[in-house]
Structure formats: structure tokens, C-alpha cells
């Protein structure tokens, strides 16, 4: 059997096709966030001013919020007042970390809760900037030979 260019081309093309398939990069897939879309970025945790409060704050703010909740009665007027049983003592205001939050805190703490609420979106992993795209894959060397049926050319 005589060897001709056409009989050599088919096996060479098949080998090149297998080789080309082996070097095509597979796109990366993002790992699922451990706590879903409410996963906080590094250094932040859920505030938990109530069940389901997933505003991301520093650990110190979460600890203070838990203390405020545990001691809520000490900053209220004992007999109630103009706002009913949730009336705050002089110098205290409702925290308003969420609608209906009537825990009495200092005005500075209420301002901080409002600032945390406003910054909530920027502290979630789902909203963090995406990592830089990987460099473009190297050019397929098979394409330099102008083989019309080679994949990726």
C-alpha cells in the first residue's frame, strides 16, 4: 500500500483533534456561597438584632447588639410614657435597626445602625467585586497549520 498525503492526513488530523481537545481550558465556576446570598465578606458577621437580621456588621457590633437586646428593659421608662410601654428613658431613642425595632439605645448607636443598614449591600459576598478574569488561553498551535476541521480554529 502506497503512502500518499491523503492517507497521512486523516490520522494526523485525528491526533491533532484529540490534542486540541486536551488543551481547551474549562471555564471556572464560582463556588456556592456558604450562607447563600447573605454571606458576609471577610471581617463581618450577621448583626442578628432579631431572627433573620442578616445585615453584616463587625463582630463587636453584633456583641453589643446582643447585649442591648438582653438589657432592653433597663433603658425604658418603667411605667411607660407617651409612646406606650416602649417609651425610652431620657437620652435614649429607639434603635430602629429594622422596622418595629424599639430597643432603646443612645442616638449614636441608632445612627450606627442606620449606617450599617445603608452599607449592607456592600458587605455581602454576592456583591463583592468579582476576581480578575484569568489571562487569555494560549493560541491553539494546530490553527497555524490551517487544518480546516481542527476544533477551535
Short mmCIF file of N, CA and C in Angstrom, two decimals:
data_model
loop_
_atom_site.label_atom_id
_atom_site.label_comp_id
_atom_site.label_asym_id
_atom_site.label_seq_id
_atom_site.Cartn_x
_atom_site.Cartn_y
_atom_site.Cartn_z
N UNK A 1 0.84 -1.17 0.00
CA UNK A 1 0.00 0.00 0.00
C UNK A 1 0.89 1.23 0.00
N UNK A 2 0.60 2.11 -0.90
CA UNK A 2 1.40 3.31 -1.06
C UNK A 2 0.94 4.37 -0.08
N UNK A 3 1.90 5.09 0.44
CA UNK A 3 1.58 6.18 1.35
C UNK A 3 1.44 7.45 0.55
N UNK A 4 0.28 8.09 0.68
CA UNK A 4 0.02 9.34 -0.02
C UNK A 4 -0.29 10.41 1.01
N UNK A 5 -0.23 11.67 0.60
CA UNK A 5 -0.55 12.73 1.55
C UNK A 5 -1.95 12.59 2.15
N UNK A 6 -2.91 12.10 1.36
CA UNK A 6 -4.27 12.00 1.89
C UNK A 6 -4.38 10.89 2.93
N UNK A 7 -3.62 9.80 2.80
CA UNK A 7 -3.69 8.74 3.80
C UNK A 7 -2.98 9.13 5.08
N UNK A 8 -2.04 10.05 5.00
CA UNK A 8 -1.37 10.53 6.21
C UNK A 8 -2.16 11.63 6.90
N UNK A 9 -2.94 12.35 6.13
CA UNK A 9 -3.67 13.49 6.68
C UNK A 9 -4.75 13.07 7.68
N UNK A 10 -5.49 12.01 7.40
CA UNK A 10 -6.58 11.61 8.28
C UNK A 10 -6.08 11.24 9.68
N UNK A 11 -5.07 10.36 9.82
CA UNK A 11 -4.59 10.05 11.18
C UNK A 11 -3.98 11.26 11.87
N UNK A 12 -3.29 12.09 11.12
CA UNK A 12 -2.69 13.29 11.72
C UNK A 12 -3.77 14.24 12.21
N UNK A 13 -4.82 14.40 11.43
CA UNK A 13 -5.92 15.27 11.83
C UNK A 13 -6.61 14.73 13.08
N UNK A 14 -6.79 13.42 13.13
CA UNK A 14 -7.43 12.81 14.31
C UNK A 14 -6.57 13.04 15.55
N UNK A 15 -5.28 12.86 15.41
CA UNK A 15 -4.38 13.08 16.55
C UNK A 15 -4.40 14.53 16.98
N UNK A 16 -4.41 15.43 16.02
CA UNK A 16 -4.46 16.85 16.36
C UNK A 16 -5.77 17.22 17.03
N UNK A 17 -6.86 16.61 16.60
CA UNK A 17 -8.16 16.88 17.21
C UNK A 17 -8.16 16.46 18.68
N UNK A 18 -7.62 15.29 18.97
CA UNK A 18 -7.54 14.82 20.35
C UNK A 18 -6.65 15.76 21.16
N UNK A 19 -5.51 16.14 20.59
CA UNK A 19 -4.61 17.05 21.28
C UNK A 19 -5.27 18.40 21.54
N UNK A 20 -5.98 18.93 20.56
CA UNK A 20 -6.63 20.23 20.72
C UNK A 20 -7.70 20.17 21.79
N UNK A 21 -8.42 19.06 21.86
CA UNK A 21 -9.45 18.92 22.89
C UNK A 21 -8.86 18.88 24.28
N UNK A 22 -7.62 18.42 24.39
CA UNK A 22 -6.99 18.32 25.70
C UNK A 22 -6.49 19.66 26.21
N UNK A 23 -6.26 20.63 25.33
CA UNK A 23 -5.71 21.90 25.78
C UNK A 23 -6.74 23.01 25.86
N UNK A 24 -7.99 22.72 25.53
CA UNK A 24 -9.03 23.75 25.62
C UNK A 24 -9.35 23.95 27.09
N UNK A 25 -9.22 25.18 27.60
CA UNK A 25 -9.47 25.41 29.03
C UNK A 25 -10.95 25.25 29.37
N UNK A 26 -11.19 24.76 30.57
CA UNK A 26 -12.56 24.63 31.07
C UNK A 26 -12.87 25.88 31.88
N UNK A 27 -14.02 26.52 31.63
CA UNK A 27 -14.32 27.74 32.38
C UNK A 27 -14.50 27.44 33.86
N UNK A 28 -14.02 28.34 34.69
CA UNK A 28 -14.15 28.19 36.14
C UNK A 28 -15.57 28.53 36.58
N UNK A 29 -16.06 27.80 37.55
CA UNK A 29 -17.39 28.07 38.11
C UNK A 29 -17.21 28.57 39.54
N UNK A 30 -17.97 29.57 39.91
CA UNK A 30 -17.90 30.11 41.26
C UNK A 30 -18.42 29.08 42.25
N UNK A 31 -17.78 29.00 43.37
CA UNK A 31 -18.24 28.12 44.43
C UNK A 31 -19.49 28.73 45.06
N UNK A 32 -20.45 27.91 45.45
CA UNK A 32 -21.63 28.48 46.11
C UNK A 32 -21.23 29.14 47.42
N UNK A 33 -21.91 30.22 47.75
CA UNK A 33 -21.61 30.93 49.00
C UNK A 33 -22.10 30.09 50.17
N UNK A 34 -21.32 29.98 51.25
CA UNK A 34 -21.68 29.08 52.35
C UNK A 34 -23.01 29.41 53.02
N UNK A 35 -23.41 30.69 53.06
CA UNK A 35 -24.67 31.05 53.69
C UNK A 35 -25.61 31.71 52.68
N UNK A 36 -25.47 31.33 51.43
CA UNK A 36 -26.32 31.89 50.38
C UNK A 36 -25.95 33.33 50.08
N UNK A 37 -26.88 34.08 49.52
CA UNK A 37 -26.57 35.44 49.10
C UNK A 37 -26.30 36.39 50.27
N UNK A 38 -26.61 35.96 51.50
CA UNK A 38 -26.37 36.82 52.67
C UNK A 38 -25.01 36.58 53.31
N UNK A 39 -24.15 35.81 52.68
CA UNK A 39 -22.81 35.57 53.21
C UNK A 39 -22.05 36.89 53.28
N UNK A 40 -21.50 37.18 54.46
CA UNK A 40 -20.76 38.43 54.66
C UNK A 40 -19.34 38.32 54.11
N UNK A 41 -18.78 39.46 53.74
CA UNK A 41 -17.38 39.50 53.34
C UNK A 41 -16.51 39.30 54.57
N UNK A 42 -15.24 39.02 54.35
CA UNK A 42 -14.28 38.78 55.43
C UNK A 42 -14.31 39.92 56.45
N UNK A 43 -14.38 39.57 57.73
CA UNK A 43 -14.34 40.56 58.80
C UNK A 43 -15.71 41.02 59.27
N UNK A 44 -16.78 40.53 58.65
CA UNK A 44 -18.14 40.93 59.03
C UNK A 44 -18.96 39.70 59.36
N UNK A 45 -19.95 39.90 60.22
CA UNK A 45 -20.87 38.83 60.66
C UNK A 45 -22.28 39.40 60.66
N UNK A 46 -23.27 38.51 60.74
CA UNK A 46 -24.66 38.99 60.80
C UNK A 46 -24.91 39.70 62.12
N UNK A 47 -25.66 40.79 62.07
CA UNK A 47 -25.96 41.58 63.28
C UNK A 47 -26.89 40.81 64.21
N UNK A 48 -27.92 40.18 63.68
CA UNK A 48 -28.88 39.40 64.47
C UNK A 48 -29.59 40.22 65.54
N UNK A 49 -30.02 41.43 65.19
CA UNK A 49 -30.82 42.23 66.11
C UNK A 49 -32.16 41.54 66.37
N UNK A 50 -32.57 40.69 65.46
CA UNK A 50 -33.74 39.82 65.59
C UNK A 50 -33.48 38.61 64.71
N UNK A 51 -34.25 37.54 64.85
CA UNK A 51 -34.06 36.39 63.96
C UNK A 51 -34.24 36.83 62.50
N UNK A 52 -33.31 36.42 61.66
CA UNK A 52 -33.37 36.78 60.25
C UNK A 52 -32.67 38.07 59.89
N UNK A 53 -32.11 38.78 60.87
CA UNK A 53 -31.38 40.03 60.59
C UNK A 53 -30.00 39.65 60.08
N UNK A 54 -29.80 39.75 58.77
CA UNK A 54 -28.54 39.36 58.15
C UNK A 54 -27.73 40.56 57.65
N UNK A 55 -27.95 41.73 58.26
CA UNK A 55 -27.10 42.88 57.94
C UNK A 55 -25.70 42.56 58.47
N UNK A 56 -24.70 42.73 57.64
CA UNK A 56 -23.32 42.40 58.02
C UNK A 56 -22.68 43.57 58.78
N UNK A 57 -22.17 43.26 59.96
CA UNK A 57 -21.53 44.25 60.84
C UNK A 57 -20.25 43.63 61.40
N UNK A 58 -19.48 44.43 62.11
CA UNK A 58 -18.29 43.89 62.76
C UNK A 58 -18.72 42.99 63.92
N UNK A 59 -17.87 42.07 64.33
CA UNK A 59 -18.21 41.22 65.47
C UNK A 59 -18.51 42.04 66.73
N UNK A 60 -17.82 43.16 66.94
CA UNK A 60 -18.08 44.00 68.12
C UNK A 60 -19.49 44.56 68.10
N UNK A 61 -19.98 44.95 66.93
CA UNK A 61 -21.35 45.49 66.84
C UNK A 61 -22.36 44.38 67.12
N UNK A 62 -22.11 43.16 66.62
CA UNK A 62 -23.04 42.07 66.91
C UNK A 62 -23.08 41.78 68.40
N UNK A 63 -21.93 41.77 69.06
CA UNK A 63 -21.89 41.52 70.50
C UNK A 63 -22.65 42.60 71.25
N UNK A 64 -22.43 43.86 70.89
CA UNK A 64 -23.13 44.97 71.55
C UNK A 64 -24.64 44.87 71.30
N UNK A 65 -25.04 44.51 70.08
CA UNK A 65 -26.46 44.39 69.75
C UNK A 65 -27.12 43.31 70.61
N UNK A 66 -26.43 42.20 70.82
CA UNK A 66 -26.98 41.13 71.68
C UNK A 66 -27.13 41.63 73.11
N UNK A 67 -26.17 42.42 73.59
CA UNK A 67 -26.26 42.98 74.95
C UNK A 67 -27.42 43.97 75.04
N UNK A 68 -27.60 44.80 74.02
CA UNK A 68 -28.72 45.76 74.01
C UNK A 68 -30.05 45.01 74.07
N UNK A 69 -30.16 43.93 73.31
CA UNK A 69 -31.40 43.15 73.32
C UNK A 69 -31.64 42.53 74.69
N UNK A 70 -30.59 41.99 75.30
CA UNK A 70 -30.74 41.33 76.60
C UNK A 70 -31.10 42.32 77.70
N UNK A 71 -30.64 43.57 77.58
CA UNK A 71 -30.88 44.58 78.61
C UNK A 71 -31.88 45.65 78.16
N UNK A 72 -32.75 45.31 77.23
CA UNK A 72 -33.65 46.31 76.64
C UNK A 72 -34.49 47.03 77.69
N UNK A 73 -34.95 46.34 78.72
CA UNK A 73 -35.85 46.95 79.71
C UNK A 73 -35.18 48.05 80.53
N UNK A 74 -33.88 47.99 80.71
CA UNK A 74 -33.23 48.97 81.59
C UNK A 74 -33.21 50.38 81.01
N UNK A 75 -33.40 50.56 79.71
CA UNK A 75 -33.41 51.90 79.12
C UNK A 75 -34.81 52.40 78.78
N UNK A 76 -35.84 51.67 79.24
CA UNK A 76 -37.23 52.10 79.03
C UNK A 76 -37.75 52.77 80.29
N UNK A 77 -38.72 53.67 80.09
CA UNK A 77 -39.43 54.27 81.24
C UNK A 77 -40.19 53.16 81.95
N UNK A 78 -40.00 53.02 83.26
CA UNK A 78 -40.63 51.92 83.99
C UNK A 78 -42.15 51.86 83.86
N UNK A 79 -42.82 52.98 83.88
CA UNK A 79 -44.29 52.96 83.78
C UNK A 79 -44.79 53.26 82.39
N UNK A 80 -43.92 53.24 81.41
CA UNK A 80 -44.34 53.61 80.05
C UNK A 80 -44.33 55.12 79.92
N UNK A 81 -44.94 55.61 78.87
CA UNK A 81 -44.96 57.05 78.65
C UNK A 81 -45.72 57.38 77.39
N UNK A 82 -45.32 58.47 76.75
CA UNK A 82 -46.03 58.97 75.58
C UNK A 82 -46.09 57.94 74.45
N UNK A 83 -45.15 57.03 74.38
CA UNK A 83 -45.12 56.03 73.31
C UNK A 83 -45.47 54.64 73.82
N UNK A 84 -46.18 54.59 74.93
CA UNK A 84 -46.61 53.32 75.48
C UNK A 84 -45.50 52.64 76.26
N UNK A 85 -45.56 51.32 76.40
CA UNK A 85 -44.58 50.61 77.22
C UNK A 85 -43.16 50.63 76.65
N UNK A 86 -43.01 51.01 75.38
CA UNK A 86 -41.68 51.06 74.77
C UNK A 86 -41.05 52.45 74.83
N UNK A 87 -41.63 53.36 75.62
CA UNK A 87 -41.07 54.71 75.74
C UNK A 87 -39.69 54.64 76.39
N UNK A 88 -38.73 55.30 75.77
CA UNK A 88 -37.34 55.28 76.26
C UNK A 88 -37.14 56.30 77.38
N UNK A 89 -36.18 56.00 78.25
CA UNK A 89 -35.76 56.97 79.26
C UNK A 89 -35.13 58.17 78.56
N UNK A 90 -35.04 59.28 79.29
CA UNK A 90 -34.41 60.50 78.77
C UNK A 90 -33.00 60.18 78.26
N UNK A 91 -32.67 60.65 77.06
CA UNK A 91 -31.35 60.45 76.48
C UNK A 91 -31.23 59.21 75.60
N UNK A 92 -32.32 58.43 75.52
CA UNK A 92 -32.30 57.22 74.70
C UNK A 92 -33.36 57.33 73.60
N UNK A 93 -33.13 56.62 72.51
CA UNK A 93 -34.05 56.60 71.36
C UNK A 93 -34.18 55.16 70.88
N UNK A 94 -35.19 54.91 70.07
CA UNK A 94 -35.33 53.57 69.51
C UNK A 94 -34.20 53.32 68.53
N UNK A 95 -33.69 52.11 68.55
CA UNK A 95 -32.56 51.74 67.68
C UNK A 95 -32.95 51.74 66.21
N UNK A 96 -34.12 51.21 65.89
CA UNK A 96 -34.63 51.16 64.52
C UNK A 96 -33.68 50.46 63.55
N UNK A 97 -33.08 49.36 64.00
CA UNK A 97 -32.24 48.56 63.11
C UNK A 97 -33.09 47.88 62.04
N UNK A 98 -34.37 47.71 62.32
CA UNK A 98 -35.36 47.14 61.39
C UNK A 98 -36.70 47.76 61.73
N UNK A 99 -37.67 47.72 60.84
CA UNK A 99 -38.99 48.30 61.15
C UNK A 99 -39.58 47.64 62.40
N UNK A 100 -39.98 48.47 63.36
CA UNK A 100 -40.55 47.96 64.60
C UNK A 100 -39.53 47.71 65.70
N UNK A 101 -38.25 48.02 65.48
CA UNK A 101 -37.21 47.82 66.49
C UNK A 101 -37.30 48.96 67.50
N UNK A 102 -37.79 48.63 68.70
CA UNK A 102 -37.97 49.64 69.74
C UNK A 102 -37.02 49.45 70.93
N UNK A 103 -35.89 48.81 70.71
CA UNK A 103 -34.87 48.71 71.76
C UNK A 103 -34.29 50.11 71.94
N UNK A 104 -34.23 50.57 73.19
CA UNK A 104 -33.75 51.93 73.48
C UNK A 104 -32.23 51.95 73.58
N UNK A 105 -31.62 52.84 72.79
CA UNK A 105 -30.16 52.98 72.73
C UNK A 105 -29.82 54.47 72.67
N UNK A 106 -28.54 54.79 72.71
CA UNK A 106 -28.13 56.19 72.56
C UNK A 106 -28.33 56.62 71.10
N UNK A 107 -28.47 57.92 70.86
CA UNK A 107 -28.60 58.38 69.47
C UNK A 107 -27.42 57.95 68.59
N UNK A 108 -26.21 57.88 69.15
CA UNK A 108 -25.05 57.45 68.36
C UNK A 108 -25.21 56.01 67.87
N UNK A 109 -25.75 55.15 68.72
CA UNK A 109 -25.95 53.75 68.33
C UNK A 109 -27.02 53.66 67.25
N UNK A 110 -28.09 54.45 67.38
CA UNK A 110 -29.12 54.45 66.33
C UNK A 110 -28.52 54.90 65.00
N UNK A 111 -27.67 55.93 65.02
CA UNK A 111 -27.02 56.40 63.79
C UNK A 111 -26.14 55.31 63.19
N UNK A 112 -25.45 54.58 64.05
CA UNK A 112 -24.59 53.50 63.57
C UNK A 112 -25.43 52.39 62.93
N UNK A 113 -26.58 52.07 63.54
CA UNK A 113 -27.45 51.04 62.96
C UNK A 113 -27.95 51.48 61.58
N UNK A 114 -28.29 52.77 61.45
CA UNK A 114 -28.74 53.28 60.15
C UNK A 114 -27.61 53.20 59.13
N UNK A 115 -26.39 53.53 59.55
CA UNK A 115 -25.23 53.45 58.64
C UNK A 115 -24.95 52.00 58.24
N UNK A 116 -25.08 51.08 59.19
CA UNK A 116 -24.90 49.65 58.87
C UNK A 116 -25.95 49.19 57.87
N UNK A 117 -27.19 49.62 58.06
CA UNK A 117 -28.25 49.26 57.11
C UNK A 117 -27.93 49.80 55.72
N UNK A 118 -27.45 51.05 55.66
CA UNK A 118 -27.14 51.66 54.36
C UNK A 118 -25.98 50.96 53.67
N UNK A 119 -25.04 50.44 54.44
CA UNK A 119 -23.86 49.77 53.86
C UNK A 119 -24.07 48.27 53.67
N UNK A 120 -25.24 47.78 53.99
CA UNK A 120 -25.48 46.33 54.00
C UNK A 120 -25.09 45.65 52.69
N UNK A 121 -25.50 46.20 51.57
CA UNK A 121 -25.22 45.56 50.29
C UNK A 121 -23.74 45.43 49.98
N UNK A 122 -22.96 46.40 50.40
CA UNK A 122 -21.52 46.37 50.10
C UNK A 122 -20.76 45.39 50.97
N UNK A 123 -21.42 44.83 51.98
CA UNK A 123 -20.74 43.91 52.90
C UNK A 123 -21.13 42.45 52.67
N UNK A 124 -21.79 42.19 51.56
CA UNK A 124 -22.20 40.82 51.22
C UNK A 124 -21.25 40.25 50.16
N UNK A 125 -20.92 38.97 50.30
CA UNK A 125 -20.06 38.31 49.31
C UNK A 125 -20.66 38.37 47.91
N UNK A 126 -21.97 38.24 47.81
CA UNK A 126 -22.61 38.23 46.49
C UNK A 126 -22.39 39.53 45.76
N UNK A 127 -22.14 40.62 46.48
CA UNK A 127 -21.94 41.93 45.87
C UNK A 127 -20.48 42.35 45.83
N UNK A 128 -19.60 41.47 46.31
CA UNK A 128 -18.17 41.80 46.29
C UNK A 128 -17.67 41.81 44.85
N UNK A 129 -16.67 42.61 44.57
CA UNK A 129 -16.14 42.61 43.20
C UNK A 129 -15.67 41.21 42.80
N UNK A 130 -15.95 40.85 41.57
CA UNK A 130 -15.53 39.54 41.07
C UNK A 130 -14.01 39.51 40.93
N UNK A 131 -13.42 38.34 41.13
CA UNK A 131 -11.98 38.26 40.95
C UNK A 131 -11.62 38.57 39.50
N UNK A 132 -10.40 38.99 39.29
CA UNK A 132 -9.95 39.33 37.94
C UNK A 132 -10.06 38.12 37.03
N UNK A 133 -10.42 38.36 35.79
CA UNK A 133 -10.55 37.28 34.82
C UNK A 133 -9.17 36.69 34.55
N UNK A 134 -9.10 35.38 34.34
CA UNK A 134 -7.80 34.78 34.04
C UNK A 134 -7.30 35.27 32.69
N UNK A 135 -6.01 35.15 32.50
CA UNK A 135 -5.40 35.55 31.23
C UNK A 135 -5.98 34.70 30.10
N UNK A 136 -5.98 35.24 28.91
CA UNK A 136 -6.49 34.51 27.75
C UNK A 136 -5.67 33.24 27.56
N UNK A 137 -6.33 32.15 27.18
CA UNK A 137 -5.58 30.90 26.98
C UNK A 137 -4.62 31.05 25.81
N UNK A 138 -3.57 30.27 25.80
CA UNK A 138 -2.63 30.36 24.69
C UNK A 138 -3.32 29.96 23.39
N UNK A 139 -2.81 30.52 22.31
CA UNK A 139 -3.37 30.24 21.00
C UNK A 139 -3.16 28.77 20.67
N UNK A 140 -4.14 28.16 20.04
CA UNK A 140 -4.06 26.75 19.67
C UNK A 140 -3.05 26.60 18.53
N UNK A 141 -1.93 25.87 18.74
CA UNK A 141 -0.91 25.75 17.70
C UNK A 141 -1.40 25.01 16.47
N UNK A 142 -2.43 24.23 16.59
CA UNK A 142 -2.97 23.50 15.44
C UNK A 142 -3.48 24.48 14.39
N UNK A 143 -3.97 25.61 14.84
CA UNK A 143 -4.54 26.58 13.91
C UNK A 143 -3.48 27.14 12.96
N UNK A 144 -2.22 27.08 13.36
CA UNK A 144 -1.15 27.59 12.50
C UNK A 144 -0.97 26.75 11.24
N UNK A 145 -1.48 25.53 11.25
CA UNK A 145 -1.32 24.64 10.10
C UNK A 145 -2.49 24.74 9.13
N UNK A 146 -3.46 25.59 9.43
CA UNK A 146 -4.60 25.82 8.54
C UNK A 146 -5.33 24.52 8.21
N UNK A 147 -5.59 23.72 9.24
CA UNK A 147 -6.37 22.50 9.05
C UNK A 147 -7.83 22.91 9.22
N UNK A 148 -8.64 22.80 8.17
CA UNK A 148 -9.98 23.38 8.20
C UNK A 148 -10.92 22.76 9.23
N UNK A 149 -10.75 21.52 9.63
CA UNK A 149 -11.70 20.90 10.55
C UNK A 149 -11.15 20.77 11.97
N UNK A 150 -10.04 21.42 12.27
CA UNK A 150 -9.48 21.37 13.62
C UNK A 150 -10.35 22.22 14.54
N UNK A 151 -10.72 21.71 15.71
CA UNK A 151 -11.60 22.46 16.62
C UNK A 151 -10.89 23.70 17.18
N UNK A 152 -11.64 24.73 17.35
CA UNK A 152 -11.14 25.94 17.97
C UNK A 152 -10.35 26.85 17.06
N UNK A 153 -10.33 26.58 15.76
CA UNK A 153 -9.57 27.43 14.83
C UNK A 153 -10.49 28.36 14.07
#
